[in-house]
Amino acid sequence: MVLYHLSTTYQLLYCIVHRLARHADEEAGLLMVEYIRPESEQKEFLKKLRDTGWFSFVRLVPENQFKLKRGNALTEESSPQEIEAVIGNVCDCVKNWLNLDLFEFSRIYIGSDQWSFGIYCLANKIPHVYIEDASGMLSQRERYMQITKEICLTNYVISEYLHGAGTSEYEIARLCDERNFINGFTDEKAENFSIYDALKYDIPERVPKILAFYDASPITVSDDSPVCMYMTQYLKSMAVKDLDVQEQITTMLVDYFSSDCRLVIKPHPKDIWLNYRRIFPQAVILPHRMNSELIPFLFDKPVRRVLTASSTSVGGMAPFAQEIYQFTTEIETRHEHLHAIYVAAALMKEVSRCAGGKVCPIYQQVNQIQLENFLRALEVDTTEDGWKILVTEDPSLLSQENEDVKGVLLILDETAANRQKLSFPSGKTVLQVRASLSPEENSLFAENEYAMYLLINDSTIQKCISSFAFVRILPFSKAKLYVQSKILSPQEIEELNQNEERE
Amino acid sequence: MVERLSVDFVRKLFVMLTSGNAQIKFHTICMQNRNREKAANRPFSFGMKLLGYNIWYRLPLIRDIPVGRKIGKDYLTRCYLRLPVEDLSSEILENPQAVCDVEQSLFLPILSQTSFFEKLEKKLDCDGFAKVRREYQDDTKPLEEIYQKLNQTLSTSFSCETELAMARDNLIPNRYIMRLLDIAAYHDVKIHLVVNSSYPRGFYEELLCRNNIGWDSLSLSCESKKDKVQMVKELGLQHFGVVSADFKHFIRPLQKAGGRPIYYRAPVQLMKDALHPGLSSEFKEQYDAVCGAKVFSGKKRPSFLYELGYLCAGPLIYSLYSFLDADFTVCYAGKYSAFAKMTGSHAVCIMNGERHFPHQAIQVLDPGFDPEGFTVFLEKLKKNHPGVSFRVLSLSQITSRDTHVLHSLFTEERSELNEGVHDFCRDYTKYTGMSSISLQDGVRLYRCGQQNMERELLAVPTGKMQPASSV
């Protein structure tokens, strides 16, 4: 018999599929942290899960009750004695409640080992298999621990103290989706298991029953437009826990990356606070409870584009979608800067047009992923032997001499208060680009201005590039982005070089 | 001992100890929000504190003493710590229906009714208008009917449109409650809005649409001739939440009728609960409304430095703008400084004395951050403007206090204090139609917070921003 412990909806599907694919001939027990469902839904949910017959027993770990008995909450300053006292209390709670001989199980799988059962196993040196928290999350331990810290500091402190969360010596293996590891990450204990692969190739006959358990019905998108699916995130695991910011990021990404597509929203299972029906009245909103990993088995046609701010769930869609647009977590803390990056990409497209060929961006001190995503969306062809442009947000690189580089694109920080000193080298053509964001009255965005400078050696494109100007309407963000440009005169360059520091 | 009690029993005890009256309800929840682990860590001391709140906030007069609630002295945001809206939403999602009274929760009025009528009187330029309008005010009568009688009495022909236009500008949409209702609507909770008002349905419908607020029913006292509690009772709801800032006249009676109370203490009330320095009454009313709505609605959880910038330094800088606007002023400040961003057309921020201005008289502001540089600057300026009369204003003389905490406003450094100042000036301009603030009021508020600004700025290195957490 095997035993699974989990705390998230991703892990639940993971465990169901793993149990059916890898332990089909064995019995299996399931422990779940009670927070997996709101109190009012727990009874019905448990019944439904038991009725499937997939698990011999299903129990909810009463974390709320344990919390009252575990003693003081811990902080990062807590002494080892204090931490051990809490661990001791947690272990007592689990021991009294569990009533199972763990050594009878052939394998114990633990997801989210920062909760009581995980603490119990780690503290008692019980060998187990660790299950990552989300697709590929094993490779992002720092991000995962930060989320754990924000959700429950005590759990975080204990997890660090016991070296849990994918680093314990008592983990005999780590179940994970290796396809979604961040580049370069390896783990010698990693044991690859992908929900998509298992459902598609190992147990396709089980798919209908699993879909029925999740009340997942086939998704038909009525018109012939290509589908863009936006994968949302759980607010509490984002860097800025503000619904307005989450809405801003969502509308902005949809405006920039989904304008030519039929929009389908897949809310994160815990993303229950943002009213997508109001924000995108024409979009298809999928049920939030359904795991994104099941989507490939529900759609009647492939999805053209999958879009997310920084959700790990795109991993599950990777085998199914033609294009994936994913950003780093920087988008959460500096989302309004994305407008500037968009303008920079549009400018590079214009350079490409004026130069009559492909461009070769060289990235320094700039968010490469954001820029590459925009270049891809704007269909800007890039190649290593193209027109070389150094793209940077560091003004000190303006004067960097490099014969190969035909242009330097400097993107400035939008806050004028943080204005950095500029120093343009002489003899270059300087195109000044100004973009201003003009929100409607009921927009969540505020007025903002962005500036960038393109330095070019190539006088042939000077005339062509000087007419770079356009207005981009952002309907869901309820704003317009006005972009204007001009070639600076030598006098204006001189003034900028003097930096206006006394003015 | 507590660990032996069941979770249900502890919850019931908590509900009993936290819902005595409006103040008990609000402040006990804030106490819990300040330290979410306290109940688990020190259940006995937490319980005793709850009991203490229950006694203190039941004692007439005593309960109104603003202990720990002084503007500029105490970190009020921490004192008034509401739940993040997404956490509060679990309460409204418990029932399939929710009722919300529009005033003081969904929309926050800037002026009281009396002041509003006085402002209207000035706009209409009609002596005695406010008094008659006040007399005829009746929430069960439509506005047009009120104006008919009023015009007869005053022998005028005013249209109610002027009042409606002004009333629209007198309301600040509350993004915290808007979010709460939006979350509820997303989960198919039916939203029933009620309002005691003589204004027409179209006025509220337009207001709600403009702010992307969805609703299922909207009941107006001027149509139904009933008050808001009666209107809710008439809806015949069985299971419903009650969102309101009116504890006594809305939450309580509807709680008795089976409603689940979700009390939202009005932001302006929180400002009134705090100790102010002596301020002119006209300014105080608008100051309380704007600061309450923008700092204590629950939408933001700003740092103390931001709060000081908003509540104390912001009014001083705004009053300075009001003062400087009378004459052409050259401010010795960076062109891209926070101060420069907000100056009006009569002021220019430069640090280059070589500039020439065509004015006969020039006022020069010395913020005091660079005495030597200012001397050189002034000399150059005078040299370039022979025959022009100069008047030098010193910020430290205006405030009669050390002003070094404000220096970053005039240079190009970033700080949360500057953000607070900027936001206050922006919001006060927007919501009061650019009402001026007297230097006296500005200086008094600045003095209240000066010490804490110094302390907080010492704790945060300049140029380093700490992320302001939001709700």
mmCIF file with all atom_site columns, C-alpha atoms in Angstrom, chain B residues 6-163:
data_model
loop_
_atom_site.group_PDB
_atom_site.id
_atom_site.type_symbol
_atom_site.label_atom_id
_atom_site.label_alt_id
_atom_site.label_comp_id
_atom_site.label_asym_id
_atom_site.label_entity_id
_atom_site.label_seq_id
_atom_site.pdbx_PDB_ins_code
_atom_site.Cartn_x
_atom_site.Cartn_y
_atom_site.Cartn_z
_atom_site.occupancy
_atom_site.B_iso_or_equiv
_atom_site.pdbx_formal_charge
_atom_site.auth_seq_id
_atom_site.auth_comp_id
_atom_site.auth_asym_id
_atom_site.auth_atom_id
_atom_site.pdbx_PDB_model_num
ATOM 1   C CA . SER B 1 6   ? -13.058 23.056 20.402  1.00 0.00 ? 6   SER B CA 1
ATOM 2   C CA . VAL B 1 7   ? -12.457 25.307 17.401  1.00 0.00 ? 7   VAL B CA 1
ATOM 3   C CA . ASP B 1 8   ? -16.208 25.991 17.183  1.00 0.00 ? 8   ASP B CA 1
ATOM 4   C CA . PHE B 1 9   ? -16.403 27.130 20.784  1.00 0.00 ? 9   PHE B CA 1
ATOM 5   C CA . VAL B 1 10  ? -13.401 29.448 20.395  1.00 0.00 ? 10  VAL B CA 1
ATOM 6   C CA . ARG B 1 11  ? -15.017 30.943 17.294  1.00 0.00 ? 11  ARG B CA 1
ATOM 7   C CA . LYS B 1 12  ? -18.306 31.586 19.084  1.00 0.00 ? 12  LYS B CA 1
ATOM 8   C CA . LEU B 1 13  ? -16.486 33.197 22.006  1.00 0.00 ? 13  LEU B CA 1
ATOM 9   C CA . PHE B 1 14  ? -14.581 35.387 19.593  1.00 0.00 ? 14  PHE B CA 1
ATOM 10  C CA . VAL B 1 15  ? -17.738 36.496 17.791  1.00 0.00 ? 15  VAL B CA 1
ATOM 11  C CA . MET B 1 16  ? -19.350 37.350 21.138  1.00 0.00 ? 16  MET B CA 1
ATOM 12  C CA . LEU B 1 17  ? -16.392 39.435 22.244  1.00 0.00 ? 17  LEU B CA 1
ATOM 13  C CA . THR B 1 18  ? -16.040 41.285 18.970  1.00 0.00 ? 18  THR B CA 1
ATOM 14  C CA . SER B 1 19  ? -19.520 42.477 18.147  1.00 0.00 ? 19  SER B CA 1
ATOM 15  C CA . GLY B 1 20  ? -20.696 44.596 21.081  1.00 0.00 ? 20  GLY B CA 1
ATOM 16  C CA . ASN B 1 21  ? -20.918 47.871 19.196  1.00 0.00 ? 21  ASN B CA 1
ATOM 17  C CA . ALA B 1 22  ? -19.399 49.592 16.176  1.00 0.00 ? 22  ALA B CA 1
ATOM 18  C CA . GLN B 1 23  ? -16.165 50.570 17.882  1.00 0.00 ? 23  GLN B CA 1
ATOM 19  C CA . ILE B 1 24  ? -15.653 47.212 19.563  1.00 0.00 ? 24  ILE B CA 1
ATOM 20  C CA . LYS B 1 25  ? -16.270 45.445 16.297  1.00 0.00 ? 25  LYS B CA 1
ATOM 21  C CA . PHE B 1 26  ? -13.855 47.580 14.340  1.00 0.00 ? 26  PHE B CA 1
ATOM 22  C CA . HIS B 1 27  ? -11.019 47.855 16.836  1.00 0.00 ? 27  HIS B CA 1
ATOM 23  C CA . THR B 1 28  ? -10.998 44.200 17.916  1.00 0.00 ? 28  THR B CA 1
ATOM 24  C CA . ILE B 1 29  ? -10.761 43.102 14.290  1.00 0.00 ? 29  ILE B CA 1
ATOM 25  C CA . CYS B 1 30  ? -7.950  45.598 13.728  1.00 0.00 ? 30  CYS B CA 1
ATOM 26  C CA . MET B 1 31  ? -6.148  44.237 16.781  1.00 0.00 ? 31  MET B CA 1
ATOM 27  C CA . GLN B 1 32  ? -6.384  40.753 15.350  1.00 0.00 ? 32  GLN B CA 1
ATOM 28  C CA . ASN B 1 33  ? -5.194  41.939 11.945  1.00 0.00 ? 33  ASN B CA 1
ATOM 29  C CA . ARG B 1 34  ? -2.156  43.576 13.499  1.00 0.00 ? 34  ARG B CA 1
ATOM 30  C CA . ASN B 1 35  ? -0.963  40.260 14.822  1.00 0.00 ? 35  ASN B CA 1
ATOM 31  C CA . ARG B 1 36  ? -2.665  37.289 13.253  1.00 0.00 ? 36  ARG B CA 1
ATOM 32  C CA . GLU B 1 37  ? -0.682  34.863 15.399  1.00 0.00 ? 37  GLU B CA 1
ATOM 33  C CA . LYS B 1 38  ? -1.373  36.510 18.722  1.00 0.00 ? 38  LYS B CA 1
ATOM 34  C CA . ALA B 1 39  ? -4.492  34.516 19.485  1.00 0.00 ? 39  ALA B CA 1
ATOM 35  C CA . ALA B 1 40  ? -2.530  31.294 19.004  1.00 0.00 ? 40  ALA B CA 1
ATOM 36  C CA . ASN B 1 41  ? 0.633   32.489 20.721  1.00 0.00 ? 41  ASN B CA 1
ATOM 37  C CA . ARG B 1 42  ? -0.801  34.188 23.766  1.00 0.00 ? 42  ARG B CA 1
ATOM 38  C CA . PRO B 1 43  ? -4.453  33.216 23.962  1.00 0.00 ? 43  PRO B CA 1
ATOM 39  C CA . PHE B 1 44  ? -4.857  34.444 27.516  1.00 0.00 ? 44  PHE B CA 1
ATOM 40  C CA . SER B 1 45  ? -3.445  37.904 26.909  1.00 0.00 ? 45  SER B CA 1
ATOM 41  C CA . PHE B 1 46  ? -5.386  38.097 23.636  1.00 0.00 ? 46  PHE B CA 1
ATOM 42  C CA . GLY B 1 47  ? -8.601  37.213 25.453  1.00 0.00 ? 47  GLY B CA 1
ATOM 43  C CA . MET B 1 48  ? -7.918  39.786 28.176  1.00 0.00 ? 48  MET B CA 1
ATOM 44  C CA . LYS B 1 49  ? -7.304  42.434 25.567  1.00 0.00 ? 49  LYS B CA 1
ATOM 45  C CA . LEU B 1 50  ? -10.596 41.595 23.904  1.00 0.00 ? 50  LEU B CA 1
ATOM 46  C CA . LEU B 1 51  ? -12.305 41.969 27.256  1.00 0.00 ? 51  LEU B CA 1
ATOM 47  C CA . GLY B 1 52  ? -10.512 45.288 27.802  1.00 0.00 ? 52  GLY B CA 1
ATOM 48  C CA . TYR B 1 53  ? -11.768 46.576 24.437  1.00 0.00 ? 53  TYR B CA 1
ATOM 49  C CA . ASN B 1 54  ? -15.263 45.446 25.384  1.00 0.00 ? 54  ASN B CA 1
ATOM 50  C CA . ILE B 1 55  ? -15.163 47.548 28.523  1.00 0.00 ? 55  ILE B CA 1
ATOM 51  C CA . TRP B 1 56  ? -13.324 50.617 27.150  1.00 0.00 ? 56  TRP B CA 1
ATOM 52  C CA . TYR B 1 57  ? -15.499 51.045 24.069  1.00 0.00 ? 57  TYR B CA 1
ATOM 53  C CA . ARG B 1 58  ? -18.696 50.792 26.064  1.00 0.00 ? 58  ARG B CA 1
ATOM 54  C CA . LEU B 1 59  ? -17.867 53.695 28.362  1.00 0.00 ? 59  LEU B CA 1
ATOM 55  C CA . PRO B 1 60  ? -19.419 56.937 27.099  1.00 0.00 ? 60  PRO B CA 1
ATOM 56  C CA . LEU B 1 61  ? -16.935 59.828 26.675  1.00 0.00 ? 61  LEU B CA 1
ATOM 57  C CA . ILE B 1 62  ? -13.999 57.608 27.650  1.00 0.00 ? 62  ILE B CA 1
ATOM 58  C CA . ARG B 1 63  ? -14.313 55.596 24.443  1.00 0.00 ? 63  ARG B CA 1
ATOM 59  C CA . ASP B 1 64  ? -13.875 58.722 22.358  1.00 0.00 ? 64  ASP B CA 1
ATOM 60  C CA . ILE B 1 65  ? -10.516 59.625 23.875  1.00 0.00 ? 65  ILE B CA 1
ATOM 61  C CA . PRO B 1 66  ? -8.076  59.224 20.975  1.00 0.00 ? 66  PRO B CA 1
ATOM 62  C CA . VAL B 1 67  ? -5.516  57.103 22.813  1.00 0.00 ? 67  VAL B CA 1
ATOM 63  C CA . GLY B 1 68  ? -2.836  56.056 20.336  1.00 0.00 ? 68  GLY B CA 1
ATOM 64  C CA . ARG B 1 69  ? -4.604  57.913 17.524  1.00 0.00 ? 69  ARG B CA 1
ATOM 65  C CA . LYS B 1 70  ? -2.831  61.234 17.062  1.00 0.00 ? 70  LYS B CA 1
ATOM 66  C CA . ILE B 1 71  ? -2.170  62.502 13.552  1.00 0.00 ? 71  ILE B CA 1
ATOM 67  C CA . GLY B 1 72  ? 1.561   62.621 12.928  1.00 0.00 ? 72  GLY B CA 1
ATOM 68  C CA . LYS B 1 73  ? 2.372   60.998 16.238  1.00 0.00 ? 73  LYS B CA 1
ATOM 69  C CA . ASP B 1 74  ? 0.885   57.528 15.853  1.00 0.00 ? 74  ASP B CA 1
ATOM 70  C CA . TYR B 1 75  ? 1.048   55.134 12.930  1.00 0.00 ? 75  TYR B CA 1
ATOM 71  C CA . LEU B 1 76  ? -2.678  55.298 12.194  1.00 0.00 ? 76  LEU B CA 1
ATOM 72  C CA . THR B 1 77  ? -2.581  52.851 9.282   1.00 0.00 ? 77  THR B CA 1
ATOM 73  C CA . ARG B 1 78  ? -1.446  50.191 11.722  1.00 0.00 ? 78  ARG B CA 1
ATOM 74  C CA . CYS B 1 79  ? -4.086  51.221 14.226  1.00 0.00 ? 79  CYS B CA 1
ATOM 75  C CA . TYR B 1 80  ? -6.812  51.059 11.561  1.00 0.00 ? 80  TYR B CA 1
ATOM 76  C CA . LEU B 1 81  ? -5.683  47.827 9.940   1.00 0.00 ? 81  LEU B CA 1
ATOM 77  C CA . ARG B 1 82  ? -8.552  46.352 7.970   1.00 0.00 ? 82  ARG B CA 1
ATOM 78  C CA . LEU B 1 83  ? -8.573  42.872 6.481   1.00 0.00 ? 83  LEU B CA 1
ATOM 79  C CA . PRO B 1 84  ? -7.320  42.607 2.914   1.00 0.00 ? 84  PRO B CA 1
ATOM 80  C CA . VAL B 1 85  ? -10.440 42.750 0.771   1.00 0.00 ? 85  VAL B CA 1
ATOM 81  C CA . GLU B 1 86  ? -9.921  39.255 -0.609  1.00 0.00 ? 86  GLU B CA 1
ATOM 82  C CA . ASP B 1 87  ? -9.911  37.872 2.933   1.00 0.00 ? 87  ASP B CA 1
ATOM 83  C CA . LEU B 1 88  ? -12.991 39.856 3.901   1.00 0.00 ? 88  LEU B CA 1
ATOM 84  C CA . SER B 1 89  ? -14.744 38.523 0.823   1.00 0.00 ? 89  SER B CA 1
ATOM 85  C CA . SER B 1 90  ? -15.203 35.101 2.452   1.00 0.00 ? 90  SER B CA 1
ATOM 86  C CA . GLU B 1 91  ? -17.841 36.772 4.642   1.00 0.00 ? 91  GLU B CA 1
ATOM 87  C CA . ILE B 1 92  ? -19.891 38.155 1.773   1.00 0.00 ? 92  ILE B CA 1
ATOM 88  C CA . LEU B 1 93  ? -19.620 34.851 -0.091  1.00 0.00 ? 93  LEU B CA 1
ATOM 89  C CA . GLU B 1 94  ? -21.303 32.971 2.742   1.00 0.00 ? 94  GLU B CA 1
ATOM 90  C CA . ASN B 1 95  ? -24.734 34.016 1.522   1.00 0.00 ? 95  ASN B CA 1
ATOM 91  C CA . PRO B 1 96  ? -26.374 34.079 -1.909  1.00 0.00 ? 96  PRO B CA 1
ATOM 92  C CA . GLN B 1 97  ? -27.448 37.722 -1.496  1.00 0.00 ? 97  GLN B CA 1
ATOM 93  C CA . ALA B 1 98  ? -25.864 40.875 -0.128  1.00 0.00 ? 98  ALA B CA 1
ATOM 94  C CA . VAL B 1 99  ? -27.221 44.319 0.620   1.00 0.00 ? 99  VAL B CA 1
ATOM 95  C CA . CYS B 1 100 ? -25.101 47.436 0.733   1.00 0.00 ? 100 CYS B CA 1
ATOM 96  C CA . ASP B 1 101 ? -26.028 51.000 1.510   1.00 0.00 ? 101 ASP B CA 1
ATOM 97  C CA . VAL B 1 102 ? -24.330 53.272 -0.915  1.00 0.00 ? 102 VAL B CA 1
ATOM 98  C CA . GLU B 1 103 ? -23.382 56.253 1.264   1.00 0.00 ? 103 GLU B CA 1
ATOM 99  C CA . GLN B 1 104 ? -20.241 56.189 3.416   1.00 0.00 ? 104 GLN B CA 1
ATOM 100 C CA . SER B 1 105 ? -19.254 52.770 2.148   1.00 0.00 ? 105 SER B CA 1
ATOM 101 C CA . LEU B 1 106 ? -19.461 52.421 -1.627  1.00 0.00 ? 106 LEU B CA 1
ATOM 102 C CA . PHE B 1 107 ? -19.173 56.165 -2.209  1.00 0.00 ? 107 PHE B CA 1
ATOM 103 C CA . LEU B 1 108 ? -17.542 58.470 0.299   1.00 0.00 ? 108 LEU B CA 1
ATOM 104 C CA . PRO B 1 109 ? -18.872 62.028 0.434   1.00 0.00 ? 109 PRO B CA 1
ATOM 105 C CA . ILE B 1 110 ? -16.350 64.820 0.769   1.00 0.00 ? 110 ILE B CA 1
ATOM 106 C CA . LEU B 1 111 ? -18.602 67.497 2.241   1.00 0.00 ? 111 LEU B CA 1
ATOM 107 C CA . SER B 1 112 ? -21.333 67.029 4.803   1.00 0.00 ? 112 SER B CA 1
ATOM 108 C CA . GLN B 1 113 ? -24.826 67.921 3.668   1.00 0.00 ? 113 GLN B CA 1
ATOM 109 C CA . THR B 1 114 ? -24.672 71.332 5.377   1.00 0.00 ? 114 THR B CA 1
ATOM 110 C CA . SER B 1 115 ? -21.348 72.268 3.807   1.00 0.00 ? 115 SER B CA 1
ATOM 111 C CA . PHE B 1 116 ? -22.464 70.903 0.471   1.00 0.00 ? 116 PHE B CA 1
ATOM 112 C CA . PHE B 1 117 ? -25.546 73.157 0.437   1.00 0.00 ? 117 PHE B CA 1
ATOM 113 C CA . GLU B 1 118 ? -23.378 76.109 1.430   1.00 0.00 ? 118 GLU B CA 1
ATOM 114 C CA . LYS B 1 119 ? -21.013 75.397 -1.446  1.00 0.00 ? 119 LYS B CA 1
ATOM 115 C CA . LEU B 1 120 ? -23.998 75.133 -3.753  1.00 0.00 ? 120 LEU B CA 1
ATOM 116 C CA . GLU B 1 121 ? -25.295 78.465 -2.465  1.00 0.00 ? 121 GLU B CA 1
ATOM 117 C CA . LYS B 1 122 ? -22.002 80.077 -3.407  1.00 0.00 ? 122 LYS B CA 1
ATOM 118 C CA . LYS B 1 123 ? -22.061 78.498 -6.833  1.00 0.00 ? 123 LYS B CA 1
ATOM 119 C CA . LEU B 1 124 ? -25.639 79.610 -7.486  1.00 0.00 ? 124 LEU B CA 1
ATOM 120 C CA . ASP B 1 125 ? -24.857 82.983 -5.962  1.00 0.00 ? 125 ASP B CA 1
ATOM 121 C CA . CYS B 1 126 ? -28.114 83.036 -4.042  1.00 0.00 ? 126 CYS B CA 1
ATOM 122 C CA . ASP B 1 127 ? -28.161 84.158 -0.428  1.00 0.00 ? 127 ASP B CA 1
ATOM 123 C CA . GLY B 1 128 ? -30.323 82.004 1.813   1.00 0.00 ? 128 GLY B CA 1
ATOM 124 C CA . PHE B 1 129 ? -30.356 79.097 -0.621  1.00 0.00 ? 129 PHE B CA 1
ATOM 125 C CA . ALA B 1 130 ? -28.558 76.703 1.759   1.00 0.00 ? 130 ALA B CA 1
ATOM 126 C CA . LYS B 1 131 ? -30.984 77.325 4.594   1.00 0.00 ? 131 LYS B CA 1
ATOM 127 C CA . VAL B 1 132 ? -34.085 76.729 2.463   1.00 0.00 ? 132 VAL B CA 1
ATOM 128 C CA . ARG B 1 133 ? -32.533 73.733 0.732   1.00 0.00 ? 133 ARG B CA 1
ATOM 129 C CA . ARG B 1 134 ? -31.750 72.214 4.127   1.00 0.00 ? 134 ARG B CA 1
ATOM 130 C CA . GLU B 1 135 ? -35.286 72.798 5.310   1.00 0.00 ? 135 GLU B CA 1
ATOM 131 C CA . TYR B 1 136 ? -36.800 71.112 2.279   1.00 0.00 ? 136 TYR B CA 1
ATOM 132 C CA . GLN B 1 137 ? -34.404 68.172 2.309   1.00 0.00 ? 137 GLN B CA 1
ATOM 133 C CA . ASP B 1 138 ? -36.458 65.021 2.498   1.00 0.00 ? 138 ASP B CA 1
ATOM 134 C CA . ASP B 1 139 ? -35.083 61.661 1.364   1.00 0.00 ? 139 ASP B CA 1
ATOM 135 C CA . THR B 1 140 ? -38.548 60.384 0.600   1.00 0.00 ? 140 THR B CA 1
ATOM 136 C CA . LYS B 1 141 ? -39.232 63.133 -1.941  1.00 0.00 ? 141 LYS B CA 1
ATOM 137 C CA . PRO B 1 142 ? -37.749 63.361 -5.437  1.00 0.00 ? 142 PRO B CA 1
ATOM 138 C CA . LEU B 1 143 ? -35.263 66.153 -6.004  1.00 0.00 ? 143 LEU B CA 1
ATOM 139 C CA . GLU B 1 144 ? -37.400 67.797 -8.672  1.00 0.00 ? 144 GLU B CA 1
ATOM 140 C CA . GLU B 1 145 ? -40.272 68.136 -6.219  1.00 0.00 ? 145 GLU B CA 1
ATOM 141 C CA . ILE B 1 146 ? -37.916 69.689 -3.670  1.00 0.00 ? 146 ILE B CA 1
ATOM 142 C CA . TYR B 1 147 ? -36.682 72.181 -6.269  1.00 0.00 ? 147 TYR B CA 1
ATOM 143 C CA . GLN B 1 148 ? -40.237 73.116 -7.249  1.00 0.00 ? 148 GLN B CA 1
ATOM 144 C CA . LYS B 1 149 ? -40.990 74.121 -3.667  1.00 0.00 ? 149 LYS B CA 1
ATOM 145 C CA . LEU B 1 150 ? -37.618 75.764 -3.263  1.00 0.00 ? 150 LEU B CA 1
ATOM 146 C CA . ASN B 1 151 ? -38.021 77.857 -6.398  1.00 0.00 ? 151 ASN B CA 1
ATOM 147 C CA . GLN B 1 152 ? -41.464 78.950 -5.236  1.00 0.00 ? 152 GLN B CA 1
ATOM 148 C CA . THR B 1 153 ? -40.102 80.026 -1.860  1.00 0.00 ? 153 THR B CA 1
ATOM 149 C CA . LEU B 1 154 ? -37.047 81.819 -3.216  1.00 0.00 ? 154 LEU B CA 1
ATOM 150 C CA . SER B 1 155 ? -38.756 83.058 -6.391  1.00 0.00 ? 155 SER B CA 1
ATOM 151 C CA . THR B 1 156 ? -36.014 81.492 -8.452  1.00 0.00 ? 156 THR B CA 1
ATOM 152 C CA . SER B 1 157 ? -35.855 79.051 -11.326 1.00 0.00 ? 157 SER B CA 1
ATOM 153 C CA . PHE B 1 158 ? -32.943 76.830 -10.380 1.00 0.00 ? 158 PHE B CA 1
ATOM 154 C CA . SER B 1 159 ? -32.605 73.454 -12.016 1.00 0.00 ? 159 SER B CA 1
ATOM 155 C CA . CYS B 1 160 ? -31.617 70.475 -9.917  1.00 0.00 ? 160 CYS B CA 1
ATOM 156 C CA . GLU B 1 161 ? -28.982 69.580 -12.529 1.00 0.00 ? 161 GLU B CA 1
ATOM 157 C CA . THR B 1 162 ? -26.456 71.946 -10.940 1.00 0.00 ? 162 THR B CA 1
ATOM 158 C CA . GLU B 1 163 ? -26.836 70.170 -7.632  1.00 0.00 ? 163 GLU B CA 1
#
